[in-house]
Short mmCIF file of C-alpha atoms in Angstrom, two decimals:
data_model
loop_
_atom_site.label_atom_id
_atom_site.label_comp_id
_atom_site.label_asym_id
_atom_site.label_seq_id
_atom_site.Cartn_x
_atom_site.Cartn_y
_atom_site.Cartn_z
CA UNK A 1 31.17 20.75 -28.20
CA UNK A 2 31.78 22.65 -31.43
CA UNK A 3 29.48 25.25 -32.62
CA UNK A 4 28.55 23.22 -35.76
CA UNK A 5 27.23 20.26 -33.86
CA UNK A 6 24.59 22.28 -32.50
CA UNK A 7 23.05 22.51 -36.00
CA UNK A 8 22.82 18.75 -36.51
CA UNK A 9 19.31 18.14 -35.58
CA UNK A 10 17.99 14.91 -33.48
CA UNK A 11 16.49 12.32 -35.24
CA UNK A 12 13.09 11.00 -33.34
CA UNK A 13 14.56 8.18 -32.39
CA UNK A 14 17.61 9.84 -30.46
CA UNK A 15 14.95 12.29 -29.03
CA UNK A 16 12.98 9.40 -27.39
CA UNK A 17 16.17 7.94 -25.92
CA UNK A 18 16.55 11.50 -24.45
CA UNK A 19 13.15 11.74 -22.86
CA UNK A 20 13.05 8.13 -21.87
CA UNK A 21 15.72 9.31 -19.16
CA UNK A 22 13.30 12.18 -17.83
CA UNK A 23 12.60 11.60 -14.18
CA UNK A 24 8.91 9.53 -13.54
CA UNK A 25 7.31 12.38 -11.41
CA UNK A 26 4.25 13.51 -12.39
CA UNK A 27 5.03 16.78 -14.04
CA UNK A 28 8.70 16.06 -15.61
CA UNK A 29 7.55 14.68 -18.75
CA UNK A 30 4.87 17.26 -19.08
CA UNK A 31 7.36 20.12 -18.77
CA UNK A 32 9.88 18.23 -21.54
CA UNK A 33 6.67 18.09 -23.63
CA UNK A 34 6.10 21.65 -23.46
CA UNK A 35 9.60 22.65 -25.10
CA UNK A 36 8.06 22.22 -28.75
CA UNK A 37 5.21 20.66 -30.57
CA UNK A 38 7.63 18.13 -31.44
CA UNK A 39 8.76 16.78 -27.87
CA UNK A 40 5.12 17.11 -26.76
CA UNK A 41 4.12 15.12 -29.80
CA UNK A 42 6.86 12.12 -28.92
CA UNK A 43 6.00 12.53 -25.15
CA UNK A 44 2.35 11.60 -26.03
CA UNK A 45 2.91 8.79 -28.25
CA UNK A 46 1.55 5.54 -26.62
CA UNK A 47 4.27 3.63 -27.37
CA UNK A 48 6.83 5.74 -25.71
CA UNK A 49 4.69 5.89 -22.68
CA UNK A 50 4.78 2.03 -22.29
CA UNK A 51 8.45 2.12 -22.83
CA UNK A 52 8.97 5.15 -20.48
CA UNK A 53 7.47 2.85 -17.65
CA UNK A 54 8.80 -0.15 -18.34
CA UNK A 55 12.48 1.74 -18.51
CA UNK A 56 11.54 3.14 -15.00
CA UNK A 57 10.33 -0.05 -13.73
CA UNK A 58 9.08 1.21 -10.30
CA UNK A 59 6.46 3.77 -10.32
CA UNK A 60 6.87 7.01 -8.00
CA UNK A 61 5.44 7.19 -4.43
CA UNK A 62 2.47 9.68 -4.78
CA UNK A 63 0.94 9.86 -1.40
CA UNK A 64 -1.22 7.75 0.56
CA UNK A 65 -4.92 7.42 1.48
CA UNK A 66 -6.77 7.71 4.68
CA UNK A 67 -10.27 6.73 5.79
CA UNK A 68 -11.66 8.97 8.46
CA UNK A 69 -14.37 7.50 10.14
CA UNK A 70 -17.56 8.95 8.59
CA UNK A 71 -15.97 10.83 6.17
CA UNK A 72 -15.11 10.34 2.55
CA UNK A 73 -11.80 8.69 2.09
CA UNK A 74 -9.01 11.53 1.62
CA UNK A 75 -5.40 11.56 -0.11
CA UNK A 76 -2.60 13.29 1.08
CA UNK A 77 0.61 13.78 -1.26
CA UNK A 78 4.13 12.87 -0.36
CA UNK A 79 5.96 14.67 -3.05
CA UNK A 80 6.76 18.60 -2.93
CA UNK A 81 5.78 20.95 -5.80
CA UNK A 82 5.66 21.02 -8.75
CA UNK A 83 4.99 17.33 -8.43
CA UNK A 84 2.63 17.26 -5.67
CA UNK A 85 -0.63 16.01 -6.52
CA UNK A 86 -3.45 18.09 -5.26
CA UNK A 87 -6.20 15.81 -3.24
CA UNK A 88 -9.13 16.79 -5.39
CA UNK A 89 -7.45 14.89 -8.13
CA UNK A 90 -8.04 11.28 -6.30
CA UNK A 91 -11.59 12.20 -4.98
CA UNK A 92 -13.62 9.07 -4.78
CA UNK A 93 -17.46 10.03 -3.71
CA UNK A 94 -18.91 6.88 -2.64
CA UNK A 95 -22.11 8.57 -1.74
CA UNK A 96 -22.87 9.35 -5.37
CA UNK A 97 -21.77 5.68 -6.73
CA UNK A 98 -24.10 3.09 -4.46
CA UNK A 99 -26.98 3.33 -2.56
CA UNK A 100 -25.96 0.44 -0.68
CA UNK A 101 -25.63 2.31 2.95
CA UNK A 102 -23.09 1.21 5.40
CA UNK A 103 -19.53 1.99 5.70
CA UNK A 104 -16.84 1.99 3.00
CA UNK A 105 -13.28 0.87 4.27
CA UNK A 106 -10.19 0.95 2.79
CA UNK A 107 -8.57 -2.25 2.92
CA UNK A 108 -5.31 -2.41 0.89
CA UNK A 109 -3.64 -0.65 -1.78
CA UNK A 110 -1.15 -2.07 -3.99
CA UNK A 111 0.19 -1.76 -7.79
CA UNK A 112 -1.74 1.10 -8.20
CA UNK A 113 -5.21 -0.17 -7.11
CA UNK A 114 -6.94 0.42 -3.96
CA UNK A 115 -9.46 -2.05 -2.78
CA UNK A 116 -12.17 -1.08 -0.51
CA UNK A 117 -15.15 -2.92 1.31
CA UNK A 118 -18.63 -1.84 2.00
CA UNK A 119 -19.55 -3.08 5.40
CA UNK A 120 -22.87 -3.21 7.40
CA UNK A 121 -23.77 -4.27 10.69
CA UNK A 122 -25.44 -7.51 10.93
CA UNK A 123 -25.09 -7.95 7.27
CA UNK A 124 -21.25 -8.19 6.91
CA UNK A 125 -19.41 -7.30 3.45
CA UNK A 126 -21.85 -6.25 0.92
CA UNK A 127 -19.66 -5.35 -1.96
CA UNK A 128 -16.09 -4.77 -3.12
CA UNK A 129 -14.60 -1.81 -4.74
CA UNK A 130 -11.33 -1.88 -6.78
CA UNK A 131 -10.47 1.51 -7.68
CA UNK A 132 -7.74 2.96 -9.86
CA UNK A 133 -7.46 6.56 -8.66
CA UNK A 134 -5.06 7.67 -11.57
CA UNK A 135 -7.78 6.78 -14.61
CA UNK A 136 -11.01 6.77 -12.16
CA UNK A 137 -11.89 3.32 -13.24
CA UNK A 138 -14.16 1.69 -10.63
CA UNK A 139 -14.64 -2.15 -10.53
CA UNK A 140 -17.69 -3.71 -8.46
CA UNK A 141 -17.34 -7.06 -6.99
CA UNK A 142 -19.92 -9.03 -5.48
CA UNK A 143 -18.53 -10.80 -2.33
CA UNK A 144 -18.46 -14.75 -2.39
CA UNK A 145 -21.56 -16.38 -1.76
CA UNK A 146 -20.23 -18.46 1.38
CA UNK A 147 -20.08 -15.02 3.10
CA UNK A 148 -23.79 -15.40 3.87
CA UNK A 149 -22.69 -18.00 6.75
CA UNK A 150 -20.24 -15.78 7.97
CA UNK A 151 -22.00 -12.58 8.81
CA UNK A 152 -20.39 -12.21 12.03
CA UNK A 153 -16.60 -12.13 10.39
CA UNK A 154 -15.15 -9.09 10.02
CA UNK A 155 -12.83 -9.36 6.68
CA UNK A 156 -9.51 -7.90 5.62
CA UNK A 157 -8.84 -7.60 2.61
CA UNK A 158 -6.22 -6.96 -0.45
CA UNK A 159 -5.77 -6.39 -4.10
CA UNK A 160 -2.47 -7.97 -6.06
CA UNK A 161 -1.67 -7.76 -9.75
CA UNK A 162 -1.50 -11.37 -11.36
CA UNK A 163 1.16 -10.53 -13.81
CA UNK A 164 4.36 -12.41 -13.03
CA UNK A 165 7.26 -13.31 -15.03
CA UNK A 166 8.61 -17.02 -15.51
CA UNK A 167 10.98 -16.76 -12.75
CA UNK A 168 7.82 -15.86 -10.41
CA UNK A 169 8.78 -12.15 -10.28
CA UNK A 170 6.15 -9.41 -10.17
CA UNK A 171 5.74 -7.20 -13.54
CA UNK A 172 6.10 -3.54 -12.30
CA UNK A 173 5.55 -0.50 -14.85
CA UNK A 174 2.62 0.08 -17.01
CA UNK A 175 1.62 -3.90 -17.25
CA UNK A 176 -0.05 -3.45 -13.59
CA UNK A 177 -2.87 -1.43 -15.11
CA UNK A 178 -3.84 -3.80 -18.50
CA UNK A 179 -2.94 -7.44 -16.39
CA UNK A 180 -5.35 -9.54 -14.53
CA UNK A 181 -5.40 -8.84 -10.56
CA UNK A 182 -6.82 -11.01 -7.66
CA UNK A 183 -8.61 -9.98 -4.46
CA UNK A 184 -7.79 -12.06 -1.22
CA UNK A 185 -10.58 -11.88 1.54
CA UNK A 186 -9.31 -12.95 4.92
CA UNK A 187 -11.27 -13.32 8.32
CA UNK A 188 -11.68 -15.18 11.66
CA UNK A 189 -14.17 -16.40 13.90
CA UNK A 190 -11.80 -16.56 16.49
CA UNK A 191 -10.87 -20.11 15.92
CA UNK A 192 -10.44 -20.60 12.34
CA UNK A 193 -9.06 -18.18 9.98
CA UNK A 194 -10.62 -18.27 6.22
CA UNK A 195 -9.07 -17.13 2.90
CA UNK A 196 -11.22 -16.58 -0.20
CA UNK A 197 -9.72 -15.71 -3.37
CA UNK A 198 -11.14 -13.80 -6.71
CA UNK A 199 -9.66 -13.72 -10.26
CA UNK A 200 -10.19 -11.12 -12.61
CA UNK A 201 -9.47 -13.90 -15.51
CA UNK A 202 -12.11 -16.19 -14.16
CA UNK A 203 -14.31 -13.74 -12.69
CA UNK A 204 -15.26 -15.70 -9.79
CA UNK A 205 -14.15 -16.97 -6.28
CA UNK A 206 -13.65 -20.48 -6.94
CA UNK A 207 -15.61 -23.31 -4.94
CA UNK A 208 -13.63 -23.32 -1.79
CA UNK A 209 -12.38 -21.73 1.25
CA UNK A 210 -8.81 -22.02 2.86
CA UNK A 211 -9.06 -22.57 6.47
CA UNK A 212 -6.61 -23.28 9.31
CA UNK A 213 -6.98 -23.04 12.99
CA UNK A 214 -5.49 -19.90 14.66
CA UNK A 215 -6.32 -20.62 18.50
CA UNK A 216 -8.02 -17.64 19.96
CA UNK A 217 -7.63 -14.96 17.79
CA UNK A 218 -9.70 -12.00 18.41
CA UNK A 219 -9.23 -10.17 15.16
CA UNK A 220 -7.07 -9.50 11.99
CA UNK A 221 -4.57 -6.47 11.63
CA UNK A 222 -5.68 -4.21 8.42
CA UNK A 223 -2.17 -4.12 7.08
CA UNK A 224 -0.97 -6.56 4.79
CA UNK A 225 2.24 -7.18 3.07
CA UNK A 226 3.51 -9.39 0.12
CA UNK A 227 6.70 -11.57 -0.26
CA UNK A 228 6.72 -13.48 -3.17
CA UNK A 229 3.81 -15.75 -3.25
CA UNK A 230 3.06 -15.13 0.08
CA UNK A 231 0.75 -12.77 1.86
CA UNK A 232 0.83 -11.71 5.79
CA UNK A 233 -1.28 -10.15 8.22
CA UNK A 234 -1.34 -9.85 12.31
CA UNK A 235 -3.35 -12.10 14.14
CA UNK A 236 -4.54 -10.38 17.29
CA UNK A 237 -5.67 -12.23 20.45
CA UNK A 238 -4.43 -14.01 23.35
CA UNK A 239 -1.62 -14.84 21.40
CA UNK A 240 -0.14 -12.37 18.95
CA UNK A 241 1.00 -14.21 15.61
CA UNK A 242 1.03 -13.63 11.84
CA UNK A 243 -1.30 -15.13 9.48
CA UNK A 244 0.31 -16.69 6.24
CA UNK A 245 -1.34 -17.07 2.75
CA UNK A 246 -0.38 -18.82 -0.01
CA UNK A 247 -1.31 -17.35 -3.43
CA UNK A 248 -0.04 -20.85 -5.36
CA UNK A 249 -1.70 -23.39 -3.10
CA UNK A 250 -4.46 -21.27 -1.62
CA UNK A 251 -3.33 -22.61 1.96
CA UNK A 252 -3.26 -20.67 5.32
CA UNK A 253 -0.55 -21.19 8.11
CA UNK A 254 0.58 -19.57 11.21
CA UNK A 255 3.89 -17.95 11.73
CA UNK A 256 4.10 -18.14 15.34
CA UNK A 257 5.86 -15.08 17.50
CA UNK A 258 7.01 -15.76 21.08
CA UNK A 259 5.11 -13.98 23.79
CA UNK A 260 8.52 -12.24 25.06
CA UNK A 261 8.69 -10.44 21.90
CA UNK A 262 5.80 -8.42 22.19
CA UNK A 263 5.17 -8.13 25.95
CA UNK A 264 3.44 -4.95 26.79
CA UNK A 265 3.50 -3.80 23.16
CA UNK A 266 1.80 -0.70 22.29
CA UNK A 267 1.32 -2.15 18.48
CA UNK A 268 2.43 -4.83 16.42
CA UNK A 269 3.11 -4.44 12.72
CA UNK A 270 4.65 -6.86 9.90
CA UNK A 271 7.10 -5.03 7.22
CA UNK A 272 9.57 -6.52 4.73
CA UNK A 273 12.91 -6.25 5.09
CA UNK A 274 16.12 -7.26 2.97
CA UNK A 275 14.57 -5.45 -0.02
CA UNK A 276 11.40 -6.78 0.26
CA UNK A 277 12.34 -10.64 0.62
CA UNK A 278 12.17 -11.33 4.53
CA UNK A 279 9.53 -11.09 6.71
CA UNK A 280 9.86 -8.61 9.56
CA UNK A 281 8.00 -7.36 12.66
CA UNK A 282 7.98 -3.95 14.25
CA UNK A 283 7.11 -3.94 18.12
CA UNK A 284 6.28 -0.58 19.28
CA UNK A 285 6.99 0.33 23.09
CA UNK A 286 6.06 4.15 23.52
CA UNK A 287 8.56 5.71 20.80
CA UNK A 288 10.90 3.01 20.56
CA UNK A 289 10.68 0.59 17.42
CA UNK A 290 12.11 -2.82 18.00
CA UNK A 291 12.33 -4.78 14.56
CA UNK A 292 12.61 -8.53 14.48
CA UNK A 293 13.69 -10.30 11.31
CA UNK A 294 12.14 -13.68 10.72
CA UNK A 295 15.09 -16.19 9.39
CA UNK A 296 15.90 -19.94 9.15
CA UNK A 297 19.20 -20.76 10.81
CA UNK A 298 21.77 -23.01 9.63
CA UNK A 299 20.23 -25.96 11.11
CA UNK A 300 17.38 -25.21 9.00
CA UNK A 301 14.78 -24.19 12.03
CA UNK A 302 12.70 -20.66 12.23
CA UNK A 303 13.48 -18.09 14.48
CA UNK A 304 13.02 -14.57 15.31
CA UNK A 305 16.57 -12.17 15.24
CA UNK A 306 16.10 -8.49 17.01
CA UNK A 307 17.50 -5.81 15.03
CA UNK A 308 19.06 -2.52 16.52
CA UNK A 309 16.21 -0.64 18.09
CA UNK A 310 15.07 2.82 16.52
CA UNK A 311 13.89 5.45 18.71
CA UNK A 312 11.60 7.71 16.89
CA UNK A 313 11.43 10.62 19.59
CA UNK A 314 14.83 11.40 19.15
CA UNK A 315 14.96 10.54 15.28
CA UNK A 316 11.77 13.07 14.73
CA UNK A 317 12.74 15.41 17.44
CA UNK A 318 9.04 14.95 18.87
CA UNK A 319 7.95 17.36 21.22
CA UNK A 320 7.16 16.10 25.10
CA UNK A 321 3.53 16.68 24.19
CA UNK A 322 3.80 14.72 21.44
CA UNK A 323 5.28 11.61 23.66
CA UNK A 324 2.32 11.59 25.83
CA UNK A 325 0.90 8.89 23.69
CA UNK A 326 2.37 6.05 21.79
CA UNK A 327 3.83 6.45 18.64
CA UNK A 328 2.03 4.83 15.98
CA UNK A 329 2.97 2.84 12.70
CA UNK A 330 0.21 3.77 10.10
CA UNK A 331 1.50 2.13 7.27
CA UNK A 332 4.46 0.75 5.06
CA UNK A 333 5.32 1.32 1.30
CA UNK A 334 7.25 -2.12 0.54
CA UNK A 335 8.79 -0.80 -2.79
CA UNK A 336 10.36 2.29 -1.22
CA UNK A 337 10.93 0.90 2.62
CA UNK A 338 9.23 4.14 3.73
CA UNK A 339 7.51 3.68 6.94
CA UNK A 340 4.38 6.06 7.89
CA UNK A 341 4.50 6.94 11.38
CA UNK A 342 2.26 9.51 13.62
CA UNK A 343 2.67 11.21 16.93
CA UNK A 344 -0.05 12.70 18.45
CA UNK A 345 0.31 15.52 16.39
CA UNK A 346 1.96 14.80 13.04
CA UNK A 347 2.52 12.20 10.57
CA UNK A 348 5.90 11.45 9.04
CA UNK A 349 7.62 9.31 6.29
CA UNK A 350 10.50 7.58 7.44
CA UNK A 351 13.03 5.38 5.29
CA UNK A 352 13.73 2.36 7.11
CA UNK A 353 17.18 2.04 5.44
CA UNK A 354 18.70 5.54 5.63
CA UNK A 355 16.65 6.84 8.52
CA UNK A 356 15.70 9.90 6.51
CA UNK A 357 12.62 11.13 7.67
CA UNK A 358 9.66 13.95 6.21
CA UNK A 359 6.89 15.43 7.90
CA UNK A 360 3.77 14.97 5.62
CA UNK A 361 0.81 16.66 7.40
CA UNK A 362 -1.08 17.40 11.06
CA UNK A 363 -3.06 15.00 12.46
CA UNK A 364 -5.74 17.54 12.93
CA UNK A 365 -6.33 17.69 9.10
CA UNK A 366 -8.25 14.43 9.78
CA UNK A 367 -10.58 15.35 12.77
CA UNK A 368 -13.74 17.33 12.59
CA UNK A 369 -14.54 17.46 16.20
CA UNK A 370 -12.52 16.89 19.68
CA UNK A 371 -14.53 13.42 19.32
CA UNK A 372 -13.27 12.44 16.16
CA UNK A 373 -11.53 8.86 16.14
CA UNK A 374 -7.90 8.90 15.39
CA UNK A 375 -6.17 7.51 12.29
CA UNK A 376 -4.86 3.98 12.91
CA UNK A 377 -3.77 2.97 9.20
CA UNK A 378 -2.97 4.99 5.95
CA UNK A 379 -2.43 3.30 2.34
CA UNK A 380 0.59 4.35 0.41
CA UNK A 381 -0.11 4.77 -3.50
CA UNK A 382 2.76 4.25 -5.94
CA UNK A 383 1.74 4.82 -9.42
CA UNK A 384 2.74 6.55 -12.76
CA UNK A 385 0.71 9.56 -12.91
CA UNK A 386 0.47 12.16 -15.97
CA UNK A 387 -0.60 15.15 -14.07
CA UNK A 388 -1.75 16.62 -17.48
CA UNK A 389 -4.05 14.02 -18.89
CA UNK A 390 -5.14 11.63 -15.79
CA UNK A 391 -8.77 11.60 -14.89
CA UNK A 392 -10.25 10.70 -11.52
CA UNK A 393 -13.87 10.28 -10.42
CA UNK A 394 -14.01 13.82 -8.66
#
């Protein structure tokens, strides 16, 4: 560049286009704004921030939440310094916020919102909490009145953003925090599955529950995945199948899984494949991870296709001591195709496409004593985060 070009000042519009391309990690835009007052002014403009988030689309994967029994929900970051979000920034002190008693359980995290249920033995679900960890906003919901007749049913739940395009695709970016949301509660009394839907637009649960027979089902898995207008949970019992909920017509159905697929399994986990467009199922056997894909063949018949197995003991270089107990799948980030798995000693993040992995933390960080219950699930969170101005409930 000729020397005289350095003396040509950039207009604010050109500078906005440059800053628009700064990576959407927690400290990157702040560091750019620290160059001078002019850069800081532009980087803080509400209009620019809306464009910035819309430009990048997918928010960064910040970390995951875990809910150890008898302790406050905890956050662990997945990013490295300086973009690593400290746990205290995402602290939710539930004992200061409610006098309900009972226990709070995480049941889902999607589009930057987390959902927790307050559950008390004999009384069932007593309250639902929607939490935005970045802003600290809390929304309290009463459960649907129909649950009074289903006190013995333990429900799973998820929260989803209700914003979609004309083509039915989800709208990412800043819209998730300002657009309406839905909460879906699903449960089973061992023979029938139930589903209730709350809409923030109408402020109620509707008049009717969806139902479908599920055979001899003992429980529902806590992990929920979304593919377009469908939500999926595992059904555990004499037959292990997958429960499907249609968000358009509010109907339930069952995706059947042949017994030979999961004989002598050490864990079953629904996931998404093909960039989030296809249903998949992970079947764990010790440290071997066999993935099955749900497909429709050329004759229009549905079926399960096995993919190449992944041996996590070799991939993660696990020690002999870490392989004494079966490796567990703790969570799945659909947007980033990242799987959270745990040996008896460590938690890892594994990309299902590249098979690159990263050690995140030690399992003993979540144990108060040798009698503490192990961690069975984590809830990844992807969200735009301004480390300089974001608030929390801490």
